[in-house]
Coordinates of C-alpha atoms in Angstrom, one line a residue:
X4 CA 120.8 105.8 105.7
X5 CA 120.9 102.3 107.0
X6 CA 118.2 100.9 104.4
X7 CA 116.9 98.0 106.9
X8 CA 116.5 97.8 110.7
X9 CA 114.7 95.0 112.9
X10 CA 114.2 95.7 116.4
X11 CA 112.2 93.9 118.8
X12 CA 112.6 94.6 122.9
X13 CA 112.7 91.1 123.0
X14 CA 115.4 90.1 120.3
X15 CA 114.9 87.9 118.1
X16 CA 115.8 84.0 118.5
X17 CA 117.5 83.2 114.7
X18 CA 120.1 84.8 112.8
X19 CA 119.5 87.0 109.5
X20 CA 121.1 88.4 106.7
X21 CA 123.6 91.1 107.9
X22 CA 122.2 93.7 105.8
X23 CA 119.4 93.9 108.4
X24 CA 120.5 95.9 111.2
X25 CA 119.1 94.0 114.1
X26 CA 118.5 95.4 117.9
X27 CA 116.5 95.0 121.2
X28 CA 117.4 98.4 122.6
X29 CA 115.5 101.5 120.9
X30 CA 118.1 104.0 122.1
X31 CA 120.4 102.4 119.6
X32 CA 118.3 103.7 116.7
X33 CA 117.8 107.1 117.6
X34 CA 118.5 110.3 115.5
X35 CA 119.9 107.8 112.5
X36 CA 117.8 107.3 109.1
X37 CA 115.9 103.9 108.1
X38 CA 114.2 103.1 105.1
X39 CA 112.2 99.7 106.0
X40 CA 111.5 99.0 109.7
X41 CA 109.5 96.3 111.3
X42 CA 108.4 98.4 114.1
X43 CA 106.1 101.4 114.5
X44 CA 108.7 102.4 117.4
X45 CA 111.8 103.2 114.8
X46 CA 111.5 106.2 113.1
X47 CA 111.7 105.2 109.1
X48 CA 110.2 105.5 105.6
X49 CA 108.1 102.6 105.6
X50 CA 107.0 100.2 108.5
X51 CA 106.4 96.5 107.1
X52 CA 104.4 94.7 110.2
X53 CA 104.3 91.5 108.2
X54 CA 107.8 91.0 109.1
X55 CA 107.2 90.1 112.5
X56 CA 103.8 88.6 111.4
X57 CA 105.7 85.9 109.3
X58 CA 108.4 85.6 112.3
X59 CA 106.1 85.0 114.5
X60 CA 103.3 82.4 112.6
X61 CA 105.5 81.0 109.7
X62 CA 106.1 77.6 109.7
X63 CA 108.9 77.3 107.6
X64 CA 112.6 75.4 108.0
X65 CA 114.8 78.2 109.4
X66 CA 116.8 78.6 106.4
X67 CA 113.8 79.2 104.5
X68 CA 112.6 82.0 107.3
X69 CA 116.0 83.7 107.3
X70 CA 115.6 83.9 103.1
X71 CA 112.2 84.8 103.7
X72 CA 112.8 87.7 106.3
X73 CA 115.3 89.6 103.7
X74 CA 112.4 88.8 100.9
X75 CA 110.2 91.0 103.3
X76 CA 112.2 93.8 103.6
X77 CA 113.3 93.5 100.0
X78 CA 109.1 93.5 99.1
X79 CA 108.9 96.7 101.3
X80 CA 111.6 98.3 99.6
X81 CA 110.4 97.9 96.4
X82 CA 106.9 98.9 96.9
X83 CA 108.4 102.2 98.9
X84 CA 110.4 102.5 95.6
X85 CA 107.8 102.6 93.0
X86 CA 105.1 104.1 95.4
X87 CA 103.2 107.7 93.9
X88 CA 101.4 108.2 97.2
X89 CA 102.7 112.0 97.8
X90 CA 102.4 113.1 101.2
X91 CA 100.4 116.6 101.5
X92 CA 99.4 118.8 104.5
X93 CA 96.4 121.1 105.4
X94 CA 96.5 123.9 107.3
X95 CA 93.6 123.2 110.0
X96 CA 92.3 125.9 112.3
X97 CA 91.0 125.1 116.1
X98 CA 87.1 126.3 114.7
X99 CA 85.0 123.1 115.3
X100 CA 81.8 123.0 114.9
X101 CA 79.2 120.9 117.3
X102 CA 76.0 119.5 115.5
X103 CA 73.5 117.3 117.8
X104 CA 69.9 116.9 117.9
X105 CA 69.2 117.0 121.5
X106 CA 70.9 119.5 124.6
X107 CA 72.1 116.1 126.5
X108 CA 74.7 115.7 123.9
X109 CA 75.8 119.2 123.8
X110 CA 76.3 120.0 127.2
X111 CA 78.2 116.1 127.5
X112 CA 80.7 117.2 124.4
X113 CA 81.2 121.0 126.1
X114 CA 82.2 119.7 129.4
X115 CA 84.4 117.3 128.0
X116 CA 85.9 119.8 125.7
X117 CA 88.7 122.3 126.7
X118 CA 87.8 126.0 125.6
X119 CA 91.8 126.7 125.3
X120 CA 92.0 123.8 122.8
X121 CA 89.1 124.4 120.5
X122 CA 87.0 127.3 119.4
X123 CA 83.5 125.5 119.6
X124 CA 80.0 126.4 118.0
X125 CA 77.3 124.5 118.0
X126 CA 73.9 124.3 115.8
X127 CA 70.7 122.1 116.4
X128 CA 70.6 119.3 113.7
X129 CA 67.2 120.7 112.5
X130 CA 68.7 123.5 111.0
X131 CA 71.1 122.1 108.7
X132 CA 70.9 122.4 105.0
X133 CA 74.1 121.1 103.5
X134 CA 77.9 120.6 103.7
X135 CA 80.5 121.2 101.2
X136 CA 84.3 121.7 101.2
X137 CA 87.1 119.5 103.0
X138 CA 88.9 119.3 106.5
X139 CA 90.5 122.7 107.1
X140 CA 87.6 124.2 104.5
X141 CA 84.0 123.3 105.4
X142 CA 80.8 125.5 104.5
X143 CA 78.0 124.6 106.4
X144 CA 74.7 126.1 105.2
X145 CA 72.2 126.3 107.7
X146 CA 68.6 128.1 107.6
X147 CA 68.7 131.1 109.9
X148 CA 64.6 131.9 109.9
X149 CA 64.2 131.6 105.9
X150 CA 67.8 132.8 105.4
X151 CA 70.2 131.2 104.2
X152 CA 73.6 131.5 106.1
X153 CA 77.2 129.6 105.5
X154 CA 79.5 128.9 108.4
X155 CA 82.9 128.7 107.8
X156 CA 85.0 126.0 110.2
X157 CA 87.5 123.6 110.0
X158 CA 86.0 120.7 111.7
X159 CA 82.9 119.3 112.6
X160 CA 81.5 117.3 115.3
X161 CA 78.1 115.3 114.7
X162 CA 76.5 112.9 116.8
X163 CA 74.3 110.2 114.8
X164 CA 76.1 111.9 111.6
X165 CA 73.9 111.3 108.3
X166 CA 76.0 111.0 105.4
X167 CA 75.9 114.1 104.4
X168 CA 78.3 114.9 106.6
X169 CA 80.6 111.6 106.3
X170 CA 81.2 112.1 102.6
X171 CA 83.6 114.8 103.5
X172 CA 87.1 114.7 105.6
X173 CA 86.8 116.4 108.8
X174 CA 83.6 115.2 110.0
X175 CA 83.7 113.0 113.3
X176 CA 80.9 111.0 115.0
X177 CA 81.5 110.5 118.9
X178 CA 79.0 107.7 118.9
X179 CA 81.1 105.9 116.5
X180 CA 84.1 105.7 118.9
X181 CA 83.7 108.2 122.0
X182 CA 84.0 111.6 123.1
X183 CA 86.9 111.5 124.4
X184 CA 88.6 109.7 121.0
X185 CA 87.1 112.4 118.8
X186 CA 88.3 115.4 121.0
X187 CA 92.1 113.6 121.1
X188 CA 91.4 113.4 117.1
X189 CA 90.3 117.1 116.7
X190 CA 93.2 118.8 118.8
X191 CA 96.0 116.2 116.7
X192 CA 94.4 117.5 113.1
X193 CA 94.5 121.1 114.5
X194 CA 98.6 120.3 115.2
X195 CA 99.0 118.4 111.9
X196 CA 96.7 117.1 109.5
X197 CA 98.8 115.2 106.6
X198 CA 96.8 113.0 103.8
X199 CA 98.5 111.0 101.0
X200 CA 97.5 110.7 97.4
X201 CA 96.0 107.5 96.7
X202 CA 95.0 107.6 93.0
X203 CA 96.7 108.2 89.7
X204 CA 94.4 109.0 86.5
X205 CA 95.2 109.1 83.2
X206 CA 92.4 110.9 81.0
X207 CA 93.7 109.4 77.8
X208 CA 92.2 105.9 78.3
X209 CA 88.6 107.1 80.7
X210 CA 85.7 105.9 79.7
X211 CA 84.6 109.0 80.5
X212 CA 86.5 111.9 80.0
X213 CA 85.3 113.9 77.0
X214 CA 82.5 111.7 75.7
X215 CA 79.8 113.1 74.1
X216 CA 77.6 110.3 76.1
X217 CA 77.9 108.9 79.4
X218 CA 79.4 105.6 78.9
X219 CA 81.0 104.8 82.1
X220 CA 81.5 106.6 85.6
X221 CA 81.9 103.2 87.8
X222 CA 84.4 105.2 89.9
X223 CA 82.4 108.1 90.7
X224 CA 79.7 105.5 91.8
X225 CA 81.4 103.2 93.8
X226 CA 83.1 106.1 95.6
X227 CA 82.2 106.6 99.3
X228 CA 83.1 110.1 99.6
X229 CA 83.3 113.0 97.5
X230 CA 86.9 111.8 96.5
X231 CA 85.8 111.6 93.1
X232 CA 83.1 113.8 91.1
X233 CA 81.9 114.5 87.5
X234 CA 80.7 117.1 86.0
X235 CA 78.3 115.7 82.9
X236 CA 78.5 119.3 81.1
X237 CA 82.4 119.0 80.5
X238 CA 82.3 115.5 80.6
X239 CA 85.5 115.6 83.2
X240 CA 86.2 113.9 86.4
X241 CA 87.4 115.8 89.9
X242 CA 89.5 114.3 92.2
X243 CA 90.0 115.4 95.8
X244 CA 93.0 113.5 97.4
X245 CA 92.1 115.0 100.8
X246 CA 88.5 113.5 100.7
X247 CA 89.9 110.2 99.7
X248 CA 90.1 107.1 102.2
X249 CA 92.3 105.4 99.7
X250 CA 90.2 102.0 100.4
X251 CA 90.9 101.4 96.1
X252 CA 87.3 100.7 95.0
X253 CA 87.4 103.1 92.0
X254 CA 90.4 101.1 90.6
X255 CA 88.7 97.6 90.4
X256 CA 86.0 99.1 88.7
X257 CA 87.7 101.1 85.9
X258 CA 87.5 99.2 82.9
X259 CA 90.7 100.7 81.0
X260 CA 92.9 101.2 84.2
X261 CA 92.8 104.9 83.9
X262 CA 92.7 105.1 87.6
X263 CA 95.5 103.1 89.1
X264 CA 96.6 103.2 92.9
X265 CA 99.4 105.1 94.0
X266 CA 100.9 103.2 97.6
X267 CA 101.0 100.1 95.0
X268 CA 100.8 100.5 91.3
X269 CA 100.6 97.9 88.7
X270 CA 104.5 98.5 88.2
X271 CA 105.0 98.5 91.5
X272 CA 102.7 95.2 92.1
X273 CA 104.5 93.6 89.4
X274 CA 107.9 94.0 90.5
X275 CA 106.6 93.0 94.1
X276 CA 105.2 89.7 92.7
X277 CA 108.6 88.6 91.3
X278 CA 109.0 87.7 95.0
X279 CA 106.7 85.6 95.6
X280 CA 107.5 82.6 92.8
X281 CA 106.9 79.5 94.4
X282 CA 105.3 80.7 97.5
X283 CA 101.6 80.6 98.4
X284 CA 100.6 84.6 98.5
X285 CA 98.3 85.5 101.7
X286 CA 97.1 88.7 100.9
X287 CA 96.6 91.1 103.9
X288 CA 94.9 94.7 103.5
X289 CA 96.3 96.9 106.5
X290 CA 92.8 97.4 108.5
X291 CA 93.0 93.4 108.9
X292 CA 95.8 94.0 112.1
X293 CA 97.6 90.9 111.1
X294 CA 99.8 91.5 114.1
X295 CA 96.9 90.3 116.6
X296 CA 96.7 87.1 114.2
X297 CA 98.1 84.3 115.8
X298 CA 97.7 81.4 113.0
X299 CA 99.9 79.1 111.9
X300 CA 100.9 79.8 108.8
X301 CA 102.0 76.5 106.6
X302 CA 105.3 76.0 105.0
X303 CA 105.8 78.3 101.7
X304 CA 103.3 81.0 102.7
X305 CA 103.9 84.3 102.6
X306 CA 102.3 87.8 103.5
X307 CA 101.4 90.2 101.0
X308 CA 100.6 93.1 102.9
X309 CA 98.5 95.7 101.2
X310 CA 96.8 99.2 101.9
X311 CA 93.7 99.2 100.4
X312 CA 91.5 96.4 100.1
X313 CA 89.6 97.4 96.9
X314 CA 92.2 98.0 94.6
X315 CA 93.0 94.6 93.4
X316 CA 92.0 94.0 89.8
X317 CA 92.1 91.1 87.0
X318 CA 95.7 91.9 85.6
X319 CA 97.2 92.3 89.6
X320 CA 95.5 89.2 90.8
X321 CA 96.4 87.5 87.6
X322 CA 100.0 88.5 87.6
X323 CA 100.5 87.2 91.2
X324 CA 98.7 84.2 90.6
X325 CA 101.3 83.4 87.6
X326 CA 104.1 84.4 89.2
X327 CA 103.6 82.3 92.2
X328 CA 102.7 79.4 90.3
X329 CA 100.0 78.9 93.3
X330 CA 96.7 79.7 94.4
X331 CA 96.4 83.0 96.2
X332 CA 94.5 83.2 99.7
X333 CA 92.7 86.5 100.1
X334 CA 92.1 87.5 103.7
X335 CA 89.7 90.3 104.0
X336 CA 86.6 91.2 106.0
X337 CA 85.1 93.3 102.9
X338 CA 85.1 92.2 99.3
X339 CA 84.5 95.2 97.3
X340 CA 82.3 95.0 94.1
X341 CA 84.7 95.3 91.6
X342 CA 87.3 93.2 93.2
X343 CA 84.2 90.3 93.8
X344 CA 83.8 90.6 90.5
X345 CA 87.3 89.5 89.4
X346 CA 87.7 86.9 91.7
X347 CA 84.8 85.1 90.2
X348 CA 85.8 85.3 87.2
X349 CA 89.4 84.4 87.8
X350 CA 88.1 81.5 89.9
X351 CA 85.5 80.5 87.0
X352 CA 88.3 80.9 84.5
X353 CA 90.6 78.5 86.4
X354 CA 88.3 76.3 87.8
X355 CA 87.8 75.2 83.5
X356 CA 91.6 75.2 83.3
X357 CA 93.0 73.6 86.4
X358 CA 89.7 72.3 88.1
X359 CA 90.5 74.9 91.1
X360 CA 89.7 77.7 92.3
X361 CA 92.5 80.8 91.7
X362 CA 91.5 82.9 95.1
X363 CA 90.5 81.4 97.9
X364 CA 88.6 84.4 100.1
X365 CA 89.1 84.0 103.6
X366 CA 86.4 86.5 105.5
X367 CA 87.0 85.6 108.8
X368 CA 89.5 83.7 111.3
X369 CA 88.0 80.4 110.8
X370 CA 87.8 80.9 107.0
X371 CA 91.5 81.9 107.0
X372 CA 92.5 78.3 108.8
X373 CA 90.8 76.6 106.0
X374 CA 92.4 78.5 103.3
X375 CA 95.8 78.1 104.9
X376 CA 95.4 74.2 104.8
X377 CA 93.7 74.2 101.4
X378 CA 96.2 76.6 99.2
X379 CA 98.3 74.6 97.1
X380 CA 100.4 75.3 93.5
X381 CA 98.7 75.1 90.4
X382 CA 100.7 72.8 88.1
X383 CA 102.1 74.3 84.9
X384 CA 100.4 77.7 86.1
X385 CA 104.0 79.7 86.3
X386 CA 104.2 82.8 83.6
X387 CA 105.9 85.7 83.6
X388 CA 107.3 88.4 81.1
X389 CA 108.0 92.2 80.7
X390 CA 104.6 93.9 81.1
X391 CA 106.4 97.5 82.5
X392 CA 104.7 99.7 79.3
X393 CA 101.6 98.0 79.0
X394 CA 98.4 99.1 80.3
X395 CA 95.9 96.9 82.5
X396 CA 93.7 95.3 79.7
X397 CA 96.8 94.5 77.7
X398 CA 98.8 92.8 80.3
X399 CA 95.4 90.8 81.5
X400 CA 94.9 90.0 77.9
X401 CA 98.5 88.9 77.4
X402 CA 98.6 86.7 80.7
X403 CA 94.8 85.0 79.6
X404 CA 96.5 84.2 76.2
X405 CA 99.2 82.3 78.1
X406 CA 96.5 80.5 80.6
X407 CA 94.6 79.2 77.3
X408 CA 96.7 78.4 75.1
X409 CA 95.5 76.4 72.2
X410 CA 92.8 75.0 74.4
X411 CA 88.7 75.8 73.9
X412 CA 87.9 76.3 77.2
X413 CA 84.6 77.7 76.5
X414 CA 82.9 80.7 78.0
X415 CA 83.2 82.7 80.9
X416 CA 80.7 85.3 81.8
X417 CA 82.0 89.0 83.6
X418 CA 79.9 90.9 86.0
X419 CA 77.9 94.0 86.7
X420 CA 80.9 95.8 87.7
X421 CA 83.8 94.3 85.5
X422 CA 83.1 94.1 81.9
X423 CA 84.5 92.6 79.0
X424 CA 82.6 92.1 75.6
X425 CA 82.9 91.3 71.8
X426 CA 82.1 93.9 68.9
X427 CA 80.2 92.7 66.0
X428 CA 79.5 94.2 62.8
X429 CA 77.0 93.4 59.9
X430 CA 79.9 94.1 57.2
X431 CA 77.2 94.9 54.6
X432 CA 76.0 97.9 56.4
X433 CA 79.9 99.2 57.1
X434 CA 81.3 101.7 54.9
X435 CA 84.5 102.0 56.7
X436 CA 84.2 105.4 58.2
X437 CA 86.3 104.4 61.0
X438 CA 84.4 106.7 63.4
X439 CA 84.3 103.6 66.1
X440 CA 88.2 103.3 65.8
X441 CA 87.8 106.9 66.8
X442 CA 85.6 106.3 69.7
X443 CA 87.9 103.3 70.5
X444 CA 90.6 104.8 73.3
X445 CA 92.1 100.9 74.4
X446 CA 93.3 99.6 71.1
X447 CA 90.4 97.1 70.6
X448 CA 89.1 98.6 67.1
X449 CA 91.8 99.4 64.6
X450 CA 92.1 100.0 61.0
X451 CA 94.5 98.2 58.9
X452 CA 95.8 100.2 56.0
X453 CA 97.5 97.1 54.4
X454 CA 94.2 95.7 53.5
X455 CA 91.7 98.2 54.2
X456 CA 90.2 96.4 56.8
X457 CA 88.5 97.4 60.3
X458 CA 89.8 94.8 63.3
X459 CA 89.2 93.9 66.8
X460 CA 90.8 92.5 69.5
X461 CA 87.8 91.8 72.0
X462 CA 90.7 90.7 74.6
X463 CA 91.2 94.6 75.1
X464 CA 87.5 95.5 74.6
X465 CA 85.8 97.7 77.7
X466 CA 82.4 96.8 76.3
X467 CA 82.1 100.2 77.0
X468 CA 79.4 100.9 74.1
X469 CA 81.3 104.2 72.6
X470 CA 81.7 102.7 69.2
X471 CA 78.0 101.4 69.3
X472 CA 76.2 104.5 69.8
X473 CA 79.5 106.7 67.3
X474 CA 78.2 104.0 64.4
X475 CA 76.6 106.4 61.9
X476 CA 75.1 103.6 60.3
X477 CA 72.0 101.3 60.5
X478 CA 71.8 98.2 61.9
X479 CA 75.5 98.0 61.5
X480 CA 77.4 97.7 64.6
X481 CA 76.6 95.8 67.9
X482 CA 78.2 94.6 71.3
X483 CA 77.9 91.4 72.5
X484 CA 78.4 92.0 76.3
X485 CA 80.1 90.3 79.6
X486 CA 81.6 87.2 78.0
X487 CA 85.3 86.0 77.7
X488 CA 85.5 83.0 75.1
X489 CA 88.6 81.1 76.2
X490 CA 89.8 80.6 73.0
X491 CA 92.6 81.2 70.8
X492 CA 90.9 83.6 68.2
X493 CA 89.7 86.0 70.9
X494 CA 93.5 87.1 71.6
X495 CA 93.9 87.8 67.6
X496 CA 92.9 90.7 65.4
X497 CA 89.8 89.6 63.6
X498 CA 88.5 91.0 60.4
X499 CA 85.1 92.8 61.5
X500 CA 85.1 94.5 57.5
X501 CA 86.7 94.5 54.8
X502 CA 86.6 96.9 51.2
X503 CA 88.4 98.2 48.3
X504 CA 89.7 101.8 47.9
X505 CA 88.1 103.9 45.0
X506 CA 90.3 106.0 42.7
X507 CA 89.2 109.8 41.5
X508 CA 87.7 109.4 38.1
X509 CA 89.8 112.6 37.4
X510 CA 93.3 112.0 38.8
X511 CA 93.2 108.1 39.5
X512 CA 94.0 109.1 43.6
X513 CA 92.3 106.5 45.9
X514 CA 90.7 108.5 48.5
X515 CA 87.4 106.7 50.1
X516 CA 86.5 103.2 50.3
X517 CA 84.2 102.0 47.7
X518 CA 81.0 101.3 49.8
X519 CA 81.4 105.1 51.0
X520 CA 81.5 106.8 47.9
X521 CA 78.5 104.4 47.1
X522 CA 76.7 105.8 49.6
X523 CA 76.9 108.9 48.9
X524 CA 76.2 109.0 45.4
X525 CA 73.3 107.1 46.1
X526 CA 71.6 109.5 48.1
X527 CA 73.1 112.2 46.1
X528 CA 73.1 111.2 42.4
X529 CA 69.3 111.9 41.8
X530 CA 69.5 115.7 43.2
X531 CA 72.7 115.9 41.2
X532 CA 70.9 114.2 38.1
X533 CA 70.5 117.5 36.0
X534 CA 73.8 118.3 36.3
X535 CA 76.3 115.9 35.0
X536 CA 79.1 117.9 36.5
X537 CA 77.7 118.0 40.0
X538 CA 76.9 114.3 39.4
X539 CA 80.6 113.5 38.7
X540 CA 82.1 115.6 41.6
X541 CA 80.5 112.8 43.5
X542 CA 83.0 110.2 42.5
X543 CA 86.0 112.9 42.9
X544 CA 88.8 113.5 45.7
X545 CA 89.2 116.6 47.6
X546 CA 91.7 118.2 45.2
X547 CA 89.4 117.6 41.8
X548 CA 86.2 118.3 43.1
X549 CA 86.4 122.3 43.5
X550 CA 88.4 121.8 39.9
X551 CA 85.8 120.8 37.9
X552 CA 82.9 122.8 39.4
X553 CA 85.2 126.0 39.1
X554 CA 85.8 125.1 35.4
X555 CA 82.0 124.2 35.1
X556 CA 81.5 127.6 36.2
X557 CA 84.0 129.5 33.7
X558 CA 82.6 127.3 31.1
X559 CA 79.1 128.0 31.6
X560 CA 80.0 131.9 31.9
X561 CA 82.1 131.8 28.6
X562 CA 78.9 130.0 27.0
X563 CA 76.7 133.1 28.6
X564 CA 79.1 135.5 26.8
X565 CA 79.6 134.1 23.3
X566 CA 75.4 133.5 23.7
X567 CA 75.5 137.3 24.3
X568 CA 77.7 138.4 21.0

């Protein structure tokens, strides 16, 4: 396989690396395998349109242009190597359901649809009750004179479609495009419908999975389709990749990093970011159609092309910021709830540390022009380390700790969709039962057996509150929510509670904390006061407790026999 190809019918007016096969003749690309191409006209594994966007608009010197074109190919290859967006296919029959509220739409659609292409059924919108399933396997329940009837179809055409239909894949509204475009789409799907895996999921650090109470289900809340569902009985999440649009909104609001973006996961983004050292990254989502942009890119600006516009979170953006050593431009006409919170938080942090914003958001061409003029390097902001094995919160913590250094920069507030917090414990009420440690699946709360302490690293806390609802003690554990304290102690384990170990009164083995034994004894001693052995058992380990109880039983039995004689 030839890795890189550059094809342009008009040719290229400057030389590029010999590693890239350059041609102006499309026939030279036939019957050859390529990994990365600049053009969709070439059959390849991944098309990197940012290459032509850069060549057309960059104001870099010729030598830097040559280097950066090669760099963009390498970036695309890195993305391809790390991507986990597996492709799947779905069988789609020619059975199509037409839903309308008037005869005119029905007649118009039927007049343009060819019977040999699709098998068409039609219903009035008034009898529609529900839609479930996905493209290729849709179940539509209708009211047939008081009885529910299920229609099984592969695709749906719905004029002025309601959200009920748009939640699932396979529903198309001609009023959002045209009848001709919808018919063309229907036919293409029948021939071959393929979809990709856009998300990966680690239930072990999920803040919803398997918990007794619902603490978090942000991903399901922000999902615009039925790609993510939750089962409140089993406390499990369901993922339907075929219904996923790939927007990435669930990734940016996931507090622990349990959900990651398959096309550009955190490992991929880290490796790609290394190419942006000493450049000004310009993030452009695929939907922004960068090839139509005719805008001068000032020297040093390098495009960072992404598929979805909503998956970028605090760890990924801070990684790109610190490795580039520059402000980052984000060009998108829509900012998701999670990414919006993240950008505001990072900008607050950068303002406190450097006196400038971290991320320059541009939502239209005029704002992009301003951002390109404003973007600059951030002095002393460069930082990098090997973060390959770390989770989302750990990456952000380590990077933010380096940014803060030994300074006290004050406090920034987090937001509605991105939470940080600080666990506080009233030590006098804490028995070190460690239920809170078991409840924390991100490692913010830990127990240290060396000194019998309960410790907190607040920089890892998601402020989920599960430790709070799990704590069995009254007036003991609370959370100070939605803050990040920009000072050194925020990133270090601090002692929340400490106790001595209690030694068994029989064998001397340490088996519990003194506070826990004291609490149990205070409750049970009055009840056992008439039986000294039971009272003593309160201060025994698990091995000695049954021994002294059984010995007491036999002693009492023997005493009874002796008395009988």
